[in-house]
Amino acid sequence: MKNVKSFTMPSRVLHWVMAVMILAMIFIGVFMASTVGSDYYRLVALHRSVGIAILVLAMLRLGNRLHTPPPPLPEDLPPVIKVGAHASHILLYVLMIVLPLVGWGMLSAGGYPIPLWGQSVRLPPILPYDPMLWAELRSAHTLLAFLLFGLVLAHITAALFHGLIRRDGVLRSMLLRASLDPISQESHGD
């Protein structure tokens, strides 16, 4: 096994909370697309609220990552895999921020009110009313959601590759129980 340090506890908690939220959003989006009636409106309200929560947490997570860089990848990992890992993480962060903003912009351009958590909190529109822009943003939101879904699948596949095939400590470095492992005693920031 390689000597891989663990992510800090805040990094791990943010990762797993957001992982659950993003997977929930994927399922909510699928159910939304195939539902009509009052259930549809409940799903839309939930989708909006969770999307804004993901945006806020993604910004916190980005700040955390800039403040506390992740542990290095194993030295023996091929350079092409290292480049792919870094590129996919950058794209994940971009999508976690851009996708909710596109959704917010889409609702704004459609002239829809944007209530969160009931009617007590409303987001202001970030774009002017424009039905053509709404249609373009709706298509972009759908495309970006599919891209995020594919990237999440690739991310899960890579994690399983590191955990089950390479057994190089990369997966363990992000697990919430990583602090119990001897390898994480060298962890930075925990």
PDB file of C-alpha atoms in Angstrom:
ATOM      1  CA  MET A   1       0.000   0.000   0.000  1.00  0.00           C
ATOM      2  CA  LYS A   2       1.220   3.500  -0.836  1.00  0.00           C
ATOM      3  CA  ASN A   3       1.645   6.245   1.727  1.00  0.00           C
ATOM      4  CA  VAL A   4      -1.372   8.482   0.979  1.00  0.00           C
ATOM      5  CA  LYS A   5      -2.435  11.159   3.465  1.00  0.00           C
ATOM      6  CA  SER A   6      -6.100  11.664   4.295  1.00  0.00           C
ATOM      7  CA  PHE A   7      -8.255  14.623   3.427  1.00  0.00           C
ATOM      8  CA  THR A   8      -9.143  16.841   6.361  1.00  0.00           C
ATOM      9  CA  MET A   9     -12.365  16.054   8.205  1.00  0.00           C
ATOM     10  CA  PRO A  10     -14.136  19.190   6.854  1.00  0.00           C
ATOM     11  CA  SER A  11     -13.183  18.122   3.324  1.00  0.00           C
ATOM     12  CA  ARG A  12     -14.516  14.622   3.887  1.00  0.00           C
ATOM     13  CA  VAL A  13     -17.772  15.800   5.470  1.00  0.00           C
ATOM     14  CA  LEU A  14     -18.423  18.317   2.690  1.00  0.00           C
ATOM     15  CA  HIS A  15     -17.642  15.656   0.076  1.00  0.00           C
ATOM     16  CA  TRP A  16     -20.080  13.089   1.466  1.00  0.00           C
ATOM     17  CA  VAL A  17     -22.875  15.540   2.252  1.00  0.00           C
ATOM     18  CA  MET A  18     -22.644  16.889  -1.282  1.00  0.00           C
ATOM     19  CA  ALA A  19     -22.397  13.401  -2.762  1.00  0.00           C
ATOM     20  CA  VAL A  20     -25.713  12.481  -1.144  1.00  0.00           C
ATOM     21  CA  MET A  21     -27.294  15.761  -2.245  1.00  0.00           C
ATOM     22  CA  ILE A  22     -26.084  15.451  -5.837  1.00  0.00           C
ATOM     23  CA  LEU A  23     -27.268  11.859  -6.135  1.00  0.00           C
ATOM     24  CA  ALA A  24     -30.614  12.924  -4.665  1.00  0.00           C
ATOM     25  CA  MET A  25     -30.809  15.744  -7.225  1.00  0.00           C
ATOM     26  CA  ILE A  26     -30.226  13.309 -10.067  1.00  0.00           C
ATOM     27  CA  PHE A  27     -33.116  11.146  -8.870  1.00  0.00           C
ATOM     28  CA  ILE A  28     -35.333  14.165  -8.171  1.00  0.00           C
ATOM     29  CA  GLY A  29     -34.631  15.427 -11.694  1.00  0.00           C
ATOM     30  CA  VAL A  30     -35.552  12.070 -13.240  1.00  0.00           C
ATOM     31  CA  PHE A  31     -38.760  11.847 -11.205  1.00  0.00           C
ATOM     32  CA  MET A  32     -39.584  15.481 -12.006  1.00  0.00           C
ATOM     33  CA  ALA A  33     -39.308  14.806 -15.713  1.00  0.00           C
ATOM     34  CA  SER A  34     -41.753  11.915 -15.479  1.00  0.00           C
ATOM     35  CA  THR A  35     -44.289  13.322 -12.997  1.00  0.00           C
ATOM     36  CA  VAL A  36     -47.390  15.473 -13.414  1.00  0.00           C
ATOM     37  CA  GLY A  37     -49.775  17.124 -10.995  1.00  0.00           C
ATOM     38  CA  SER A  38     -49.116  18.231  -7.444  1.00  0.00           C
ATOM     39  CA  ASP A  39     -46.208  15.805  -7.011  1.00  0.00           C
ATOM     40  CA  TYR A  40     -44.415  17.602  -9.828  1.00  0.00           C
ATOM     41  CA  TYR A  41     -44.626  20.939  -8.013  1.00  0.00           C
ATOM     42  CA  ARG A  42     -43.378  19.396  -4.771  1.00  0.00           C
ATOM     43  CA  LEU A  43     -40.408  17.904  -6.633  1.00  0.00           C
ATOM     44  CA  VAL A  44     -39.667  21.242  -8.326  1.00  0.00           C
ATOM     45  CA  ALA A  45     -39.712  23.023  -4.952  1.00  0.00           C
ATOM     46  CA  LEU A  46     -37.387  20.405  -3.481  1.00  0.00           C
ATOM     47  CA  HIS A  47     -35.137  20.559  -6.569  1.00  0.00           C
ATOM     48  CA  ARG A  48     -34.832  24.346  -6.249  1.00  0.00           C
ATOM     49  CA  SER A  49     -34.013  24.279  -2.544  1.00  0.00           C
ATOM     50  CA  VAL A  50     -31.486  21.453  -2.789  1.00  0.00           C
ATOM     51  CA  GLY A  51     -29.910  23.096  -5.848  1.00  0.00           C
ATOM     52  CA  ILE A  52     -29.298  26.344  -3.959  1.00  0.00           C
ATOM     53  CA  ALA A  53     -27.963  24.375  -0.975  1.00  0.00           C
ATOM     54  CA  ILE A  54     -25.547  22.604  -3.343  1.00  0.00           C
ATOM     55  CA  LEU A  55     -24.441  25.981  -4.722  1.00  0.00           C
ATOM     56  CA  VAL A  56     -23.741  27.322  -1.218  1.00  0.00           C
ATOM     57  CA  LEU A  57     -21.930  24.145  -0.153  1.00  0.00           C
ATOM     58  CA  ALA A  58     -19.930  24.050  -3.399  1.00  0.00           C
ATOM     59  CA  MET A  59     -18.679  27.568  -2.689  1.00  0.00           C
ATOM     60  CA  LEU A  60     -17.747  26.532   0.859  1.00  0.00           C
ATOM     61  CA  ARG A  61     -16.096  23.419  -0.495  1.00  0.00           C
ATOM     62  CA  LEU A  62     -14.116  25.410  -3.058  1.00  0.00           C
ATOM     63  CA  GLY A  63     -12.921  27.758  -0.325  1.00  0.00           C
ATOM     64  CA  ASN A  64     -11.992  24.774   1.832  1.00  0.00           C
ATOM     65  CA  ARG A  65     -10.097  23.157  -1.038  1.00  0.00           C
ATOM     66  CA  LEU A  66      -8.180  26.359  -1.797  1.00  0.00           C
ATOM     67  CA  HIS A  67      -7.339  26.724   1.903  1.00  0.00           C
ATOM     68  CA  THR A  68      -6.497  23.038   2.462  1.00  0.00           C
ATOM     69  CA  PRO A  69      -5.213  21.343  -0.696  1.00  0.00           C
ATOM     70  CA  PRO A  70      -5.918  17.622  -1.126  1.00  0.00           C
ATOM     71  CA  PRO A  71      -3.220  15.044  -0.454  1.00  0.00           C
ATOM     72  CA  PRO A  72      -1.089  14.177  -3.461  1.00  0.00           C
ATOM     73  CA  LEU A  73      -2.002  11.253  -5.677  1.00  0.00           C
ATOM     74  CA  PRO A  74       0.293   8.208  -5.480  1.00  0.00           C
ATOM     75  CA  GLU A  75       3.622   8.834  -7.202  1.00  0.00           C
ATOM     76  CA  ASP A  76       3.366   5.652  -9.268  1.00  0.00           C
ATOM     77  CA  LEU A  77       0.051   6.682 -10.829  1.00  0.00           C
ATOM     78  CA  PRO A  78       0.504   7.170 -14.601  1.00  0.00           C
ATOM     79  CA  PRO A  79       0.647  10.865 -15.611  1.00  0.00           C
ATOM     80  CA  VAL A  80      -2.382  10.565 -17.900  1.00  0.00           C
ATOM     81  CA  ILE A  81      -4.501   9.329 -14.974  1.00  0.00           C
ATOM     82  CA  LYS A  82      -3.235  12.156 -12.759  1.00  0.00           C
ATOM     83  CA  VAL A  83      -4.145  14.729 -15.417  1.00  0.00           C
ATOM     84  CA  GLY A  84      -7.562  13.100 -15.868  1.00  0.00           C
ATOM     85  CA  ALA A  85      -8.164  13.113 -12.108  1.00  0.00           C
ATOM     86  CA  HIS A  86      -7.279  16.790 -11.781  1.00  0.00           C
ATOM     87  CA  ALA A  87      -9.339  17.745 -14.850  1.00  0.00           C
ATOM     88  CA  SER A  88     -12.365  15.779 -13.645  1.00  0.00           C
ATOM     89  CA  HIS A  89     -12.205  17.419 -10.210  1.00  0.00           C
ATOM     90  CA  ILE A  90     -12.050  20.875 -11.755  1.00  0.00           C
ATOM     91  CA  LEU A  91     -15.030  20.006 -13.956  1.00  0.00           C
ATOM     92  CA  LEU A  92     -16.944  18.668 -10.934  1.00  0.00           C
ATOM     93  CA  TYR A  93     -16.424  21.950  -9.097  1.00  0.00           C
ATOM     94  CA  VAL A  94     -17.419  23.953 -12.179  1.00  0.00           C
ATOM     95  CA  LEU A  95     -20.612  21.907 -12.584  1.00  0.00           C
ATOM     96  CA  MET A  96     -21.502  22.045  -8.872  1.00  0.00           C
ATOM     97  CA  ILE A  97     -21.434  25.852  -9.153  1.00  0.00           C
ATOM     98  CA  VAL A  98     -22.614  26.462 -12.725  1.00  0.00           C
ATOM     99  CA  LEU A  99     -25.539  24.006 -12.775  1.00  0.00           C
ATOM    100  CA  PRO A 100     -27.447  25.687  -9.904  1.00  0.00           C
ATOM    101  CA  LEU A 101     -26.652  29.125 -11.354  1.00  0.00           C
ATOM    102  CA  VAL A 102     -28.009  28.074 -14.749  1.00  0.00           C
ATOM    103  CA  GLY A 103     -31.149  26.755 -13.027  1.00  0.00           C
ATOM    104  CA  TRP A 104     -31.546  30.024 -11.121  1.00  0.00           C
ATOM    105  CA  GLY A 105     -30.988  32.003 -14.319  1.00  0.00           C
ATOM    106  CA  MET A 106     -33.466  29.801 -16.190  1.00  0.00           C
ATOM    107  CA  LEU A 107     -36.201  30.469 -13.620  1.00  0.00           C
ATOM    108  CA  SER A 108     -35.378  34.174 -13.670  1.00  0.00           C
ATOM    109  CA  ALA A 109     -35.563  34.330 -17.479  1.00  0.00           C
ATOM    110  CA  GLY A 110     -38.866  32.454 -17.357  1.00  0.00           C
ATOM    111  CA  GLY A 111     -40.310  35.017 -14.961  1.00  0.00           C
ATOM    112  CA  TYR A 112     -40.932  32.373 -12.307  1.00  0.00           C
ATOM    113  CA  PRO A 113     -40.796  33.295  -8.633  1.00  0.00           C
ATOM    114  CA  ILE A 114     -37.988  31.490  -6.875  1.00  0.00           C
ATOM    115  CA  PRO A 115     -39.196  30.589  -3.378  1.00  0.00           C
ATOM    116  CA  LEU A 116     -36.992  28.500  -1.151  1.00  0.00           C
ATOM    117  CA  TRP A 117     -38.149  26.386   1.764  1.00  0.00           C
ATOM    118  CA  GLY A 118     -41.780  27.405   1.423  1.00  0.00           C
ATOM    119  CA  GLN A 119     -42.761  30.965   0.652  1.00  0.00           C
ATOM    120  CA  SER A 120     -40.737  32.640   3.412  1.00  0.00           C
ATOM    121  CA  VAL A 121     -37.513  33.128   1.419  1.00  0.00           C
ATOM    122  CA  ARG A 122     -37.420  34.190  -2.223  1.00  0.00           C
ATOM    123  CA  LEU A 123     -34.358  34.516  -4.386  1.00  0.00           C
ATOM    124  CA  PRO A 124     -34.126  37.622  -6.538  1.00  0.00           C
ATOM    125  CA  PRO A 125     -34.008  37.135 -10.311  1.00  0.00           C
ATOM    126  CA  ILE A 126     -30.489  37.174 -11.725  1.00  0.00           C
ATOM    127  CA  LEU A 127     -31.548  37.570 -15.361  1.00  0.00           C
ATOM    128  CA  PRO A 128     -34.264  39.598 -17.055  1.00  0.00           C
ATOM    129  CA  TYR A 129     -37.467  38.001 -18.294  1.00  0.00           C
ATOM    130  CA  ASP A 130     -36.775  36.506 -21.732  1.00  0.00           C
ATOM    131  CA  PRO A 131     -38.642  33.390 -22.972  1.00  0.00           C
ATOM    132  CA  MET A 132     -35.966  32.618 -25.584  1.00  0.00           C
ATOM    133  CA  LEU A 133     -33.230  32.778 -22.972  1.00  0.00           C
ATOM    134  CA  TRP A 134     -35.359  30.583 -20.687  1.00  0.00           C
ATOM    135  CA  ALA A 135     -35.567  27.917 -23.426  1.00  0.00           C
ATOM    136  CA  GLU A 136     -31.808  28.043 -24.063  1.00  0.00           C
ATOM    137  CA  LEU A 137     -31.005  27.839 -20.368  1.00  0.00           C
ATOM    138  CA  ARG A 138     -33.432  24.958 -19.896  1.00  0.00           C
ATOM    139  CA  SER A 139     -31.616  22.999 -22.616  1.00  0.00           C
ATOM    140  CA  ALA A 140     -28.254  23.940 -21.108  1.00  0.00           C
ATOM    141  CA  HIS A 141     -29.420  22.892 -17.614  1.00  0.00           C
ATOM    142  CA  THR A 142     -30.495  19.487 -18.944  1.00  0.00           C
ATOM    143  CA  LEU A 143     -27.248  18.985 -20.871  1.00  0.00           C
ATOM    144  CA  LEU A 144     -25.130  19.998 -17.883  1.00  0.00           C
ATOM    145  CA  ALA A 145     -27.133  17.652 -15.638  1.00  0.00           C
ATOM    146  CA  PHE A 146     -26.362  14.730 -17.955  1.00  0.00           C
ATOM    147  CA  LEU A 147     -22.699  15.764 -18.016  1.00  0.00           C
ATOM    148  CA  LEU A 148     -22.670  15.847 -14.200  1.00  0.00           C
ATOM    149  CA  PHE A 149     -24.315  12.423 -14.070  1.00  0.00           C
ATOM    150  CA  GLY A 150     -21.631  10.996 -16.376  1.00  0.00           C
ATOM    151  CA  LEU A 151     -18.875  12.638 -14.369  1.00  0.00           C
ATOM    152  CA  VAL A 152     -20.313  11.284 -11.108  1.00  0.00           C
ATOM    153  CA  LEU A 153     -20.310   7.778 -12.615  1.00  0.00           C
ATOM    154  CA  ALA A 154     -16.676   8.241 -13.709  1.00  0.00           C
ATOM    155  CA  HIS A 155     -15.797   9.538 -10.228  1.00  0.00           C
ATOM    156  CA  ILE A 156     -17.397   6.512  -8.546  1.00  0.00           C
ATOM    157  CA  THR A 157     -15.634   4.191 -10.999  1.00  0.00           C
ATOM    158  CA  ALA A 158     -12.278   5.833 -10.251  1.00  0.00           C
ATOM    159  CA  ALA A 159     -12.874   5.560  -6.502  1.00  0.00           C
ATOM    160  CA  LEU A 160     -13.661   1.854  -6.840  1.00  0.00           C
ATOM    161  CA  PHE A 161     -10.592   1.387  -9.066  1.00  0.00           C
ATOM    162  CA  HIS A 162      -8.393   2.925  -6.353  1.00  0.00           C
ATOM    163  CA  GLY A 163     -10.122   1.061  -3.525  1.00  0.00           C
ATOM    164  CA  LEU A 164     -10.603  -2.400  -5.018  1.00  0.00           C
ATOM    165  CA  ILE A 165      -7.970  -2.790  -7.720  1.00  0.00           C
ATOM    166  CA  ARG A 166      -4.992  -0.548  -6.910  1.00  0.00           C
ATOM    167  CA  ARG A 167      -5.603  -0.531  -3.137  1.00  0.00           C
ATOM    168  CA  ASP A 168      -3.427   2.548  -2.953  1.00  0.00           C
ATOM    169  CA  GLY A 169      -5.159   4.401  -0.116  1.00  0.00           C
ATOM    170  CA  VAL A 170      -6.780   7.053  -2.342  1.00  0.00           C
ATOM    171  CA  LEU A 171     -10.336   5.892  -1.604  1.00  0.00           C
ATOM    172  CA  ARG A 172      -9.605   5.453   2.091  1.00  0.00           C
ATOM    173  CA  SER A 173      -8.245   9.025   2.249  1.00  0.00           C
ATOM    174  CA  MET A 174     -11.781  10.340   1.585  1.00  0.00           C
ATOM    175  CA  LEU A 175     -13.748   7.945   3.791  1.00  0.00           C
ATOM    176  CA  LEU A 176     -15.239   9.431   6.943  1.00  0.00           C
ATOM    177  CA  ARG A 177     -13.561   6.735   9.029  1.00  0.00           C
ATOM    178  CA  ALA A 178     -10.153   7.429   7.484  1.00  0.00           C
ATOM    179  CA  SER A 179      -9.007   9.089  10.712  1.00  0.00           C
ATOM    180  CA  LEU A 180      -9.157   5.646  12.379  1.00  0.00           C
ATOM    181  CA  ASP A 181      -6.637   4.231   9.918  1.00  0.00           C
ATOM    182  CA  PRO A 182      -2.912   4.319  10.806  1.00  0.00           C
ATOM    183  CA  ILE A 183      -2.181   5.801   7.383  1.00  0.00           C
ATOM    184  CA  SER A 184      -4.164   8.924   8.223  1.00  0.00           C
ATOM    185  CA  GLN A 185      -2.015   9.768  11.237  1.00  0.00           C
ATOM    186  CA  GLU A 186       0.118  11.730   8.763  1.00  0.00           C
ATOM    187  CA  SER A 187      -2.977  13.623   7.668  1.00  0.00           C
ATOM    188  CA  HIS A 188      -2.633  17.354   7.283  1.00  0.00           C
ATOM    189  CA  GLY A 189      -5.110  19.636   8.993  1.00  0.00           C
ATOM    190  CA  ASP A 190      -7.080  17.025  11.001  1.00  0.00           C
TER     191      ASP A 190
END
